[in-house]
mmCIF file of C-alpha atoms and ligand atoms in Angstrom:
data_model
loop_
_atom_site.group_PDB
_atom_site.id
_atom_site.type_symbol
_atom_site.label_atom_id
_atom_site.label_comp_id
_atom_site.label_asym_id
_atom_site.label_seq_id
_atom_site.Cartn_x
_atom_site.Cartn_y
_atom_site.Cartn_z
ATOM 1 C CA UNK A 1 4.970 -10.365 -6.827
ATOM 2 C CA UNK A 2 7.943 -8.411 -6.467
ATOM 3 C CA UNK A 3 7.678 -5.676 -3.859
ATOM 4 C CA UNK A 4 8.930 -2.162 -4.304
ATOM 5 C CA UNK A 5 10.830 -0.396 -1.752
ATOM 6 C CA UNK A 6 11.463 3.319 -1.419
ATOM 7 C CA UNK A 7 14.647 4.358 0.403
ATOM 8 C CA UNK A 8 14.607 7.837 1.577
ATOM 9 C CA UNK A 9 18.163 8.620 2.662
ATOM 10 C CA UNK A 10 20.601 11.601 2.068
ATOM 11 C CA UNK A 11 23.916 9.662 2.783
ATOM 12 C CA UNK A 12 24.763 8.011 -0.543
ATOM 13 C CA UNK A 13 26.992 5.243 0.961
ATOM 14 C CA UNK A 14 24.102 3.933 3.096
ATOM 15 C CA UNK A 15 21.656 4.257 0.264
ATOM 16 C CA UNK A 16 23.980 2.108 -1.934
ATOM 17 C CA UNK A 17 24.433 -0.481 0.429
ATOM 18 C CA UNK A 18 20.727 -0.804 0.890
ATOM 19 C CA UNK A 19 20.027 -0.833 -2.664
ATOM 20 C CA UNK A 20 22.559 -3.338 -3.350
ATOM 21 C CA UNK A 21 21.388 -5.683 -0.421
ATOM 22 C CA UNK A 22 17.845 -5.417 -1.090
ATOM 23 C CA UNK A 23 18.239 -5.575 -5.072
ATOM 24 C CA UNK A 24 20.004 -8.846 -4.572
ATOM 25 C CA UNK A 25 17.406 -10.181 -2.269
ATOM 26 C CA UNK A 26 14.612 -9.687 -5.077
ATOM 27 C CA UNK A 27 13.200 -6.316 -4.182
ATOM 28 C CA UNK A 28 12.571 -3.440 -6.579
ATOM 29 C CA UNK A 29 14.259 -0.440 -5.115
ATOM 30 C CA UNK A 30 13.622 3.234 -5.653
ATOM 31 C CA UNK A 31 15.779 5.927 -4.028
ATOM 32 C CA UNK A 32 15.369 9.532 -2.924
ATOM 33 C CA UNK A 33 17.645 11.776 -1.207
ATOM 34 C CA UNK A 34 15.135 13.979 0.432
ATOM 35 C CA UNK A 35 11.468 14.456 0.956
ATOM 36 C CA UNK A 36 10.488 16.351 -2.195
ATOM 37 C CA UNK A 37 12.252 13.319 -4.188
ATOM 38 C CA UNK A 38 10.283 10.865 -2.246
ATOM 39 C CA UNK A 39 6.787 12.387 -3.120
ATOM 40 C CA UNK A 40 7.960 12.357 -6.705
ATOM 41 C CA UNK A 41 8.737 8.605 -6.484
ATOM 42 C CA UNK A 42 5.444 7.869 -4.744
ATOM 43 C CA UNK A 43 3.407 9.868 -7.256
ATOM 44 C CA UNK A 44 5.351 7.749 -9.909
ATOM 45 C CA UNK A 45 4.671 4.243 -7.933
ATOM 46 C CA UNK A 46 3.247 3.823 -4.772
ATOM 47 C CA UNK A 47 5.798 1.807 -2.959
ATOM 48 C CA UNK A 48 4.995 -1.427 -0.667
ATOM 49 C CA UNK A 49 7.088 -0.061 2.082
ATOM 50 C CA UNK A 50 9.307 3.058 2.898
ATOM 51 C CA UNK A 51 12.762 2.691 4.308
ATOM 52 C CA UNK A 52 12.954 6.349 5.892
ATOM 53 C CA UNK A 53 15.988 8.071 7.484
ATOM 54 C CA UNK A 54 15.433 9.898 10.440
ATOM 55 C CA UNK A 55 17.662 12.741 9.568
ATOM 56 C CA UNK A 56 17.288 14.387 6.407
ATOM 57 C CA UNK A 57 18.041 17.624 4.613
ATOM 58 C CA UNK A 58 15.006 20.096 4.920
ATOM 59 C CA UNK A 59 12.449 18.254 6.404
ATOM 60 C CA UNK A 60 12.811 15.525 9.307
ATOM 61 C CA UNK A 61 12.056 11.859 8.546
ATOM 62 C CA UNK A 62 9.650 11.873 11.434
ATOM 63 C CA UNK A 63 7.615 14.780 9.786
ATOM 64 C CA UNK A 64 7.526 12.982 6.672
ATOM 65 C CA UNK A 65 6.182 9.772 8.204
ATOM 66 C CA UNK A 66 3.579 11.647 9.904
ATOM 67 C CA UNK A 67 2.595 13.102 6.591
ATOM 68 C CA UNK A 68 2.418 9.684 5.016
ATOM 69 C CA UNK A 69 0.143 8.535 7.776
ATOM 70 C CA UNK A 70 -2.231 11.550 7.546
ATOM 71 C CA UNK A 71 -2.736 11.148 3.925
ATOM 72 C CA UNK A 72 -5.323 8.552 3.010
ATOM 73 C CA UNK A 73 -3.441 7.160 -0.298
ATOM 74 C CA UNK A 74 -0.299 6.587 1.806
ATOM 75 C CA UNK A 75 -1.636 5.790 5.217
ATOM 76 C CA UNK A 76 -1.434 2.018 4.608
ATOM 77 C CA UNK A 77 2.039 1.809 3.277
ATOM 78 C CA UNK A 78 4.514 0.395 6.134
ATOM 79 C CA UNK A 79 7.406 2.507 7.221
ATOM 80 C CA UNK A 80 10.513 1.268 8.706
ATOM 81 C CA UNK A 81 12.825 4.220 10.086
ATOM 82 C CA UNK A 82 16.531 4.245 9.810
ATOM 83 C CA UNK A 83 17.895 5.868 12.920
ATOM 84 C CA UNK A 84 21.494 6.477 14.289
ATOM 85 C CA UNK A 85 19.854 7.432 17.582
ATOM 86 C CA UNK A 86 19.479 4.498 20.115
ATOM 87 C CA UNK A 87 17.515 6.389 22.786
ATOM 88 C CA UNK A 88 14.481 4.873 23.989
ATOM 89 C CA UNK A 89 12.239 7.929 23.584
ATOM 90 C CA UNK A 90 13.330 8.483 20.138
ATOM 91 C CA UNK A 91 12.378 5.100 19.151
ATOM 92 C CA UNK A 92 8.891 5.714 20.795
ATOM 93 C CA UNK A 93 8.390 9.115 18.807
ATOM 94 C CA UNK A 94 9.189 7.126 15.615
ATOM 95 C CA UNK A 95 6.507 4.749 16.392
ATOM 96 C CA UNK A 96 4.063 7.457 17.527
ATOM 97 C CA UNK A 97 4.547 9.133 14.203
ATOM 98 C CA UNK A 98 3.313 6.043 12.567
ATOM 99 C CA UNK A 99 6.725 4.003 11.871
ATOM 100 C CA UNK A 100 5.912 0.203 11.767
ATOM 101 C CA UNK A 101 9.449 -0.467 13.169
ATOM 102 C CA UNK A 102 13.228 0.762 13.073
ATOM 103 C CA UNK A 103 16.665 -0.082 12.475
ATOM 104 C CA UNK A 104 19.273 1.446 14.348
ATOM 105 C CA UNK A 105 22.590 2.536 12.576
ATOM 106 C CA UNK A 106 25.069 0.845 12.110
ATOM 107 C CA UNK A 107 22.887 -1.982 10.793
ATOM 108 C CA UNK A 108 23.803 -5.188 8.990
ATOM 109 C CA UNK A 109 22.102 -5.932 5.555
ATOM 110 C CA UNK A 110 20.796 -9.190 7.189
ATOM 111 C CA UNK A 111 19.197 -7.305 10.026
ATOM 112 C CA UNK A 112 17.831 -4.903 7.712
ATOM 113 C CA UNK A 113 16.247 -7.673 5.593
ATOM 114 C CA UNK A 114 14.618 -9.336 8.541
ATOM 115 C CA UNK A 115 13.005 -6.324 9.655
ATOM 116 C CA UNK A 116 11.518 -5.675 6.353
ATOM 117 C CA UNK A 117 10.341 -9.001 5.779
ATOM 118 C CA UNK A 118 8.647 -9.092 9.134
ATOM 119 C CA UNK A 119 6.999 -5.645 8.592
ATOM 120 C CA UNK A 120 5.573 -6.705 5.340
ATOM 121 C CA UNK A 121 4.408 -10.050 6.479
ATOM 122 C CA UNK A 122 2.514 -8.358 9.282
ATOM 123 C CA UNK A 123 0.824 -5.525 7.246
ATOM 124 C CA UNK A 124 0.330 -7.577 4.264
ATOM 125 C CA UNK A 125 -3.506 -7.435 3.228
ATOM 126 C CA UNK A 126 -4.865 -11.022 3.261
ATOM 127 C CA UNK A 127 -5.100 -11.969 -0.408
ATOM 128 C CA UNK A 128 -3.697 -15.306 0.220
ATOM 129 C CA UNK A 129 -6.761 -16.963 1.673
ATOM 130 C CA UNK A 130 -9.459 -17.793 -1.323
ATOM 131 C CA UNK A 131 -12.222 -16.658 0.558
ATOM 132 C CA UNK A 132 -12.533 -12.970 1.443
ATOM 133 C CA UNK A 133 -15.312 -11.999 3.658
ATOM 134 C CA UNK A 134 -16.250 -8.402 4.528
ATOM 135 C CA UNK A 135 -19.335 -8.291 6.813
ATOM 136 C CA UNK A 136 -20.979 -11.290 5.358
ATOM 137 C CA UNK A 137 -20.133 -10.629 1.658
ATOM 138 C CA UNK A 138 -18.030 -13.414 0.405
ATOM 139 C CA UNK A 139 -15.851 -13.719 -2.497
ATOM 140 C CA UNK A 140 -14.320 -16.951 -3.065
ATOM 141 C CA UNK A 141 -11.042 -16.522 -5.525
ATOM 142 C CA UNK A 142 -11.021 -20.210 -6.334
ATOM 143 C CA UNK A 143 -14.599 -20.964 -7.238
ATOM 144 C CA UNK A 144 -15.093 -17.371 -8.651
ATOM 145 C CA UNK A 145 -18.267 -17.110 -6.507
ATOM 146 C CA UNK A 146 -19.897 -14.067 -4.871
ATOM 147 C CA UNK A 147 -22.234 -14.664 -2.125
ATOM 148 C CA UNK A 148 -24.225 -12.463 -0.002
ATOM 149 C CA UNK A 149 -25.743 -13.960 3.128
ATOM 150 C CA UNK A 150 -25.307 -17.210 1.378
ATOM 151 C CA UNK A 151 -27.238 -16.096 -1.549
ATOM 152 C CA UNK A 152 -25.213 -16.162 -4.949
ATOM 153 C CA UNK A 153 -24.525 -12.973 -6.820
ATOM 154 C CA UNK A 154 -24.155 -12.769 -10.669
ATOM 155 C CA UNK A 155 -21.235 -10.790 -11.207
ATOM 156 C CA UNK A 156 -19.142 -10.140 -14.468
ATOM 157 C CA UNK A 157 -15.372 -10.797 -14.751
ATOM 158 C CA UNK A 158 -14.137 -7.157 -14.395
ATOM 159 C CA UNK A 159 -16.399 -6.438 -11.478
ATOM 160 C CA UNK A 160 -15.335 -9.677 -9.928
ATOM 161 C CA UNK A 161 -11.808 -8.662 -10.121
ATOM 162 C CA UNK A 162 -12.464 -5.071 -8.948
ATOM 163 C CA UNK A 163 -14.287 -6.371 -5.928
ATOM 164 C CA UNK A 164 -11.678 -8.917 -4.888
ATOM 165 C CA UNK A 165 -9.038 -6.175 -4.986
ATOM 166 C CA UNK A 166 -11.031 -3.902 -2.959
ATOM 167 C CA UNK A 167 -12.240 -6.823 -0.447
ATOM 168 C CA UNK A 168 -8.450 -7.760 -0.215
ATOM 169 C CA UNK A 169 -7.676 -4.133 0.887
ATOM 170 C CA UNK A 170 -10.508 -3.083 2.959
ATOM 171 C CA UNK A 171 -10.920 0.589 4.447
ATOM 172 C CA UNK A 172 -8.289 2.044 1.925
ATOM 173 C CA UNK A 173 -8.725 4.479 -0.546
ATOM 174 C CA UNK A 174 -7.653 4.126 -4.011
ATOM 175 C CA UNK A 175 -7.560 6.355 -6.879
ATOM 176 C CA UNK A 176 -9.002 5.780 -10.207
ATOM 177 C CA UNK A 177 -5.213 5.554 -11.687
ATOM 178 C CA UNK A 178 -4.322 3.000 -8.855
ATOM 179 C CA UNK A 179 -7.265 1.010 -9.523
ATOM 180 C CA UNK A 180 -6.758 0.836 -13.314
ATOM 181 C CA UNK A 181 -3.018 -0.202 -12.508
ATOM 182 C CA UNK A 182 -3.904 -2.777 -9.903
ATOM 183 C CA UNK A 183 -6.998 -4.158 -11.296
ATOM 184 C CA UNK A 184 -6.685 -3.852 -15.001
ATOM 185 C CA UNK A 185 -2.869 -3.883 -15.242
ATOM 186 C CA UNK A 186 -0.435 -1.161 -16.296
ATOM 187 C CA UNK A 187 -0.543 -2.068 -19.843
ATOM 188 C CA UNK A 188 -4.024 -1.708 -20.120
ATOM 189 C CA UNK A 189 -5.306 1.041 -22.588
ATOM 190 C CA UNK A 190 -8.396 2.378 -20.911
ATOM 191 C CA UNK A 191 -9.363 5.783 -19.542
ATOM 192 C CA UNK A 192 -9.931 6.544 -15.646
ATOM 193 C CA UNK A 193 -13.502 6.835 -16.341
ATOM 194 C CA UNK A 194 -13.789 2.856 -17.072
ATOM 195 C CA UNK A 195 -13.440 2.694 -13.452
ATOM 196 C CA UNK A 196 -16.437 4.706 -12.724
ATOM 197 C CA UNK A 197 -18.343 2.453 -15.330
ATOM 198 C CA UNK A 198 -17.279 -0.630 -13.431
ATOM 199 C CA UNK A 199 -17.911 0.476 -9.955
ATOM 200 C CA UNK A 200 -21.603 1.455 -11.137
ATOM 201 C CA UNK A 201 -22.114 -1.919 -12.320
ATOM 202 C CA UNK A 202 -20.599 -3.414 -9.240
ATOM 203 C CA UNK A 203 -22.842 -1.312 -7.115
ATOM 204 C CA UNK A 204 -25.867 -2.581 -9.212
ATOM 205 C CA UNK A 205 -25.389 -6.172 -8.714
ATOM 206 C CA UNK A 206 -24.824 -5.658 -5.062
ATOM 207 C CA UNK A 207 -27.768 -3.360 -4.600
ATOM 208 C CA UNK A 208 -30.390 -5.914 -4.104
ATOM 209 C CA UNK A 209 -28.477 -7.421 -0.949
ATOM 210 C CA UNK A 210 -27.686 -3.762 0.435
ATOM 211 C CA UNK A 211 -24.068 -4.644 -0.099
ATOM 212 C CA UNK A 212 -23.488 -1.887 -2.342
ATOM 213 C CA UNK A 213 -23.137 0.527 0.647
ATOM 214 C CA UNK A 214 -19.720 -1.018 1.280
ATOM 215 C CA UNK A 215 -18.435 0.563 -1.985
ATOM 216 C CA UNK A 216 -17.811 4.194 -0.957
ATOM 217 C CA UNK A 217 -17.003 7.319 -3.001
ATOM 218 C CA UNK A 218 -14.266 9.438 -1.419
ATOM 219 C CA UNK A 219 -14.855 12.809 -3.180
ATOM 220 C CA UNK A 220 -11.709 14.107 -5.061
ATOM 221 C CA UNK A 221 -9.693 11.074 -4.165
ATOM 222 C CA UNK A 222 -11.412 7.685 -5.522
ATOM 223 C CA UNK A 223 -13.174 4.706 -3.940
ATOM 224 C CA UNK A 224 -12.716 2.667 -0.850
ATOM 225 C CA UNK A 225 -14.602 -0.815 0.221
ATOM 226 C CA UNK A 226 -15.410 -0.486 4.029
ATOM 227 C CA UNK A 227 -18.215 -1.778 6.253
ATOM 228 C CA UNK A 228 -17.728 1.087 8.605
HETATM 229 CA CA1 CA B 1 20.872 11.285 6.954
#
Protein backbone atom coordinates (compact mmCIF):
# COMPACT_ATOMS: atom_id res chain seq x y z
CA UNK A 1 0.00 0.00 0.00
CA UNK A 2 1.29 3.46 -0.86
CA UNK A 3 2.38 5.40 2.20
CA UNK A 4 1.46 9.04 2.62
CA UNK A 5 4.11 11.36 3.98
CA UNK A 6 3.36 14.88 5.14
CA UNK A 7 6.26 17.29 4.88
CA UNK A 8 6.05 20.41 7.03
CA UNK A 9 8.77 22.80 5.93
CA UNK A 10 8.70 26.50 5.10
CA UNK A 11 11.76 26.44 2.86
CA UNK A 12 10.41 25.69 -0.58
CA UNK A 13 13.63 24.39 -2.19
CA UNK A 14 14.00 21.74 0.52
CA UNK A 15 10.34 20.82 0.24
CA UNK A 16 10.63 20.45 -3.52
CA UNK A 17 13.73 18.31 -3.24
CA UNK A 18 12.04 16.02 -0.72
CA UNK A 19 8.80 15.82 -2.70
CA UNK A 20 10.75 14.93 -5.82
CA UNK A 21 12.97 12.32 -4.18
CA UNK A 22 10.26 10.61 -2.13
CA UNK A 23 7.69 10.87 -4.90
CA UNK A 24 10.05 9.01 -7.18
CA UNK A 25 10.48 6.35 -4.51
CA UNK A 26 6.74 5.68 -4.61
CA UNK A 27 5.53 7.68 -1.62
CA UNK A 28 2.46 9.87 -1.76
CA UNK A 29 3.60 13.33 -0.63
CA UNK A 30 1.50 16.11 0.86
CA UNK A 31 3.01 19.48 1.70
CA UNK A 32 2.56 22.16 4.32
CA UNK A 33 4.53 25.38 4.75
CA UNK A 34 3.51 25.92 8.35
CA UNK A 35 1.64 24.36 11.25
CA UNK A 36 -1.77 25.68 10.19
CA UNK A 37 -1.43 24.10 6.77
CA UNK A 38 -0.15 20.92 8.39
CA UNK A 39 -3.34 20.61 10.47
CA UNK A 40 -5.42 21.16 7.34
CA UNK A 41 -3.59 18.35 5.56
CA UNK A 42 -3.96 16.00 8.55
CA UNK A 43 -7.69 16.63 8.79
CA UNK A 44 -7.99 15.78 5.10
CA UNK A 45 -5.92 12.63 5.30
CA UNK A 46 -4.01 10.99 8.13
CA UNK A 47 -0.40 10.61 6.99
CA UNK A 48 1.68 7.48 7.67
CA UNK A 49 4.62 9.66 8.67
CA UNK A 50 5.32 13.34 9.29
CA UNK A 51 8.58 14.91 8.16
CA UNK A 52 8.85 17.96 10.33
CA UNK A 53 11.18 20.92 10.13
CA UNK A 54 12.47 22.28 13.42
CA UNK A 55 12.30 25.95 12.51
CA UNK A 56 8.89 26.98 11.25
CA UNK A 57 7.22 30.39 11.06
CA UNK A 58 4.76 30.94 13.91
CA UNK A 59 5.07 27.75 15.93
CA UNK A 60 8.20 25.63 16.25
CA UNK A 61 8.37 22.10 14.90
CA UNK A 62 9.08 20.85 18.40
CA UNK A 63 5.86 22.35 19.74
CA UNK A 64 3.92 20.87 16.83
CA UNK A 65 5.47 17.43 17.47
CA UNK A 66 4.38 17.65 21.12
CA UNK A 67 0.84 18.51 20.07
CA UNK A 68 0.65 15.60 17.63
CA UNK A 69 1.85 13.20 20.31
CA UNK A 70 -0.65 14.52 22.86
CA UNK A 71 -3.64 14.10 20.54
CA UNK A 72 -4.97 10.55 20.56
CA UNK A 73 -5.82 10.67 16.87
CA UNK A 74 -2.25 11.51 15.83
CA UNK A 75 -0.16 10.11 18.68
CA UNK A 76 0.85 6.99 16.72
CA UNK A 77 1.93 8.81 13.57
CA UNK A 78 5.73 8.62 13.44
CA UNK A 79 7.66 11.87 13.18
CA UNK A 80 11.05 12.45 11.63
CA UNK A 81 12.50 15.88 12.45
CA UNK A 82 14.50 17.84 9.93
CA UNK A 83 17.02 19.93 11.75
CA UNK A 84 19.84 22.28 10.91
CA UNK A 85 21.07 21.94 14.43
CA UNK A 86 23.62 19.31 15.15
CA UNK A 87 23.94 19.76 18.86
CA UNK A 88 23.32 16.79 21.06
CA UNK A 89 20.86 18.51 23.35
CA UNK A 90 18.67 19.64 20.45
CA UNK A 91 18.48 16.08 19.21
CA UNK A 92 17.52 14.95 22.67
CA UNK A 93 14.77 17.55 23.02
CA UNK A 94 13.43 16.51 19.60
CA UNK A 95 13.24 12.90 20.66
CA UNK A 96 11.75 13.87 24.01
CA UNK A 97 9.03 15.81 22.19
CA UNK A 98 8.06 12.53 20.55
CA UNK A 99 10.07 12.49 17.32
CA UNK A 100 11.01 8.97 16.23
CA UNK A 101 14.17 10.08 14.49
CA UNK A 102 15.86 13.15 13.00
CA UNK A 103 17.87 14.02 9.95
CA UNK A 104 20.40 16.84 10.10
CA UNK A 105 20.50 19.36 7.27
CA UNK A 106 22.03 19.26 4.77
CA UNK A 107 21.00 15.69 4.05
CA UNK A 108 21.02 13.58 0.93
CA UNK A 109 17.78 12.11 -0.44
CA UNK A 110 19.31 8.69 0.10
CA UNK A 111 19.96 9.31 3.76
CA UNK A 112 16.46 10.70 4.24
CA UNK A 113 14.94 7.69 2.50
CA UNK A 114 16.89 5.27 4.68
CA UNK A 115 15.68 7.00 7.85
CA UNK A 116 12.08 7.07 6.69
CA UNK A 117 12.12 3.40 5.75
CA UNK A 118 13.67 2.44 9.08
CA UNK A 119 11.10 4.45 11.06
CA UNK A 120 8.16 3.07 9.06
CA UNK A 121 9.44 -0.47 9.56
CA UNK A 122 9.91 0.05 13.28
CA UNK A 123 6.54 1.68 13.87
CA UNK A 124 4.38 -0.35 11.45
CA UNK A 125 1.52 -2.17 13.13
CA UNK A 126 1.81 -5.92 12.81
CA UNK A 127 -0.65 -6.64 10.02
CA UNK A 128 1.68 -8.96 8.12
CA UNK A 129 1.36 -11.93 10.43
CA UNK A 130 -1.77 -13.91 9.52
CA UNK A 131 -2.76 -14.52 13.14
CA UNK A 132 -3.50 -11.53 15.34
CA UNK A 133 -3.68 -12.18 19.05
CA UNK A 134 -4.88 -9.72 21.66
CA UNK A 135 -5.09 -11.12 25.18
CA UNK A 136 -6.12 -14.55 23.92
CA UNK A 137 -8.59 -13.38 21.31
CA UNK A 138 -7.19 -14.75 18.07
CA UNK A 139 -8.02 -13.74 14.53
CA UNK A 140 -6.60 -15.70 11.62
CA UNK A 141 -6.58 -13.55 8.49
CA UNK A 142 -5.95 -16.53 6.22
CA UNK A 143 -8.56 -18.99 7.43
CA UNK A 144 -11.00 -16.19 8.43
CA UNK A 145 -11.41 -17.69 11.88
CA UNK A 146 -11.83 -15.93 15.18
CA UNK A 147 -11.34 -17.84 18.41
CA UNK A 148 -11.64 -16.85 22.04
CA UNK A 149 -9.66 -19.18 24.34
CA UNK A 150 -9.74 -21.69 21.43
CA UNK A 151 -13.54 -21.55 21.13
CA UNK A 152 -14.65 -20.56 17.62
CA UNK A 153 -16.68 -17.36 17.30
CA UNK A 154 -19.30 -17.00 14.60
CA UNK A 155 -18.70 -13.60 13.04
CA UNK A 156 -20.02 -11.74 9.97
CA UNK A 157 -17.69 -10.51 7.19
CA UNK A 158 -17.91 -6.80 8.06
CA UNK A 159 -17.40 -7.47 11.77
CA UNK A 160 -14.44 -9.65 10.84
CA UNK A 161 -12.79 -6.85 8.84
CA UNK A 162 -13.55 -4.31 11.55
CA UNK A 163 -12.09 -6.57 14.23
CA UNK A 164 -9.04 -7.37 12.07
CA UNK A 165 -8.36 -3.67 11.57
CA UNK A 166 -8.74 -2.83 15.26
CA UNK A 167 -6.63 -5.82 16.36
CA UNK A 168 -3.93 -4.76 13.88
CA UNK A 169 -3.81 -1.31 15.51
CA UNK A 170 -4.35 -1.96 19.21
CA UNK A 171 -4.53 0.87 21.76
CA UNK A 172 -5.14 3.47 19.10
CA UNK A 173 -8.33 5.50 18.83
CA UNK A 174 -10.05 5.81 15.47
CA UNK A 175 -12.85 8.19 14.61
CA UNK A 176 -15.92 6.84 12.79
CA UNK A 177 -14.77 8.57 9.61
CA UNK A 178 -11.35 6.93 9.87
CA UNK A 179 -12.90 3.50 10.39
CA UNK A 180 -15.16 4.01 7.39
CA UNK A 181 -12.14 5.00 5.36
CA UNK A 182 -9.93 2.14 6.50
CA UNK A 183 -12.43 -0.71 6.86
CA UNK A 184 -15.14 0.09 4.32
CA UNK A 185 -12.93 1.95 1.84
CA UNK A 186 -13.00 5.53 0.65
CA UNK A 187 -15.57 4.97 -2.05
CA UNK A 188 -18.11 3.21 0.12
CA UNK A 189 -21.33 5.15 0.43
CA UNK A 190 -22.15 4.61 4.06
CA UNK A 191 -22.99 6.87 6.96
CA UNK A 192 -20.90 7.17 10.09
CA UNK A 193 -23.76 5.62 12.04
CA UNK A 194 -23.05 2.37 10.17
CA UNK A 195 -19.85 2.08 12.20
CA UNK A 196 -21.86 2.15 15.44
CA UNK A 197 -24.16 -0.57 14.13
CA UNK A 198 -21.26 -2.90 13.33
CA UNK A 199 -19.45 -2.11 16.57
CA UNK A 200 -22.63 -3.13 18.38
CA UNK A 201 -22.81 -6.40 16.43
CA UNK A 202 -19.15 -7.05 17.07
CA UNK A 203 -19.62 -6.56 20.79
CA UNK A 204 -22.58 -8.93 20.71
CA UNK A 205 -20.63 -11.80 19.15
CA UNK A 206 -17.75 -11.21 21.54
CA UNK A 207 -19.92 -10.83 24.64
CA UNK A 208 -20.27 -14.56 25.56
CA UNK A 209 -16.47 -14.83 25.83
CA UNK A 210 -16.14 -11.52 27.66
CA UNK A 211 -13.93 -10.08 24.91
CA UNK A 212 -16.48 -7.37 24.12
CA UNK A 213 -14.68 -5.40 26.85
CA UNK A 214 -11.76 -4.98 24.44
CA UNK A 215 -13.85 -2.72 22.22
CA UNK A 216 -13.83 0.61 23.98
CA UNK A 217 -15.86 3.68 23.20
CA UNK A 218 -13.87 6.88 23.49
CA UNK A 219 -16.42 9.59 24.06
CA UNK A 220 -16.45 12.34 21.49
CA UNK A 221 -13.73 10.62 19.46
CA UNK A 222 -14.53 7.08 18.36
CA UNK A 223 -13.43 3.55 19.16
CA UNK A 224 -10.35 1.72 20.30
CA UNK A 225 -9.41 -1.89 20.89
CA UNK A 226 -7.38 -2.36 24.00
CA UNK A 227 -6.67 -5.03 26.56
CA UNK A 228 -5.76 -2.32 29.08
CA1 LIG B 1 12.50 26.08 8.29
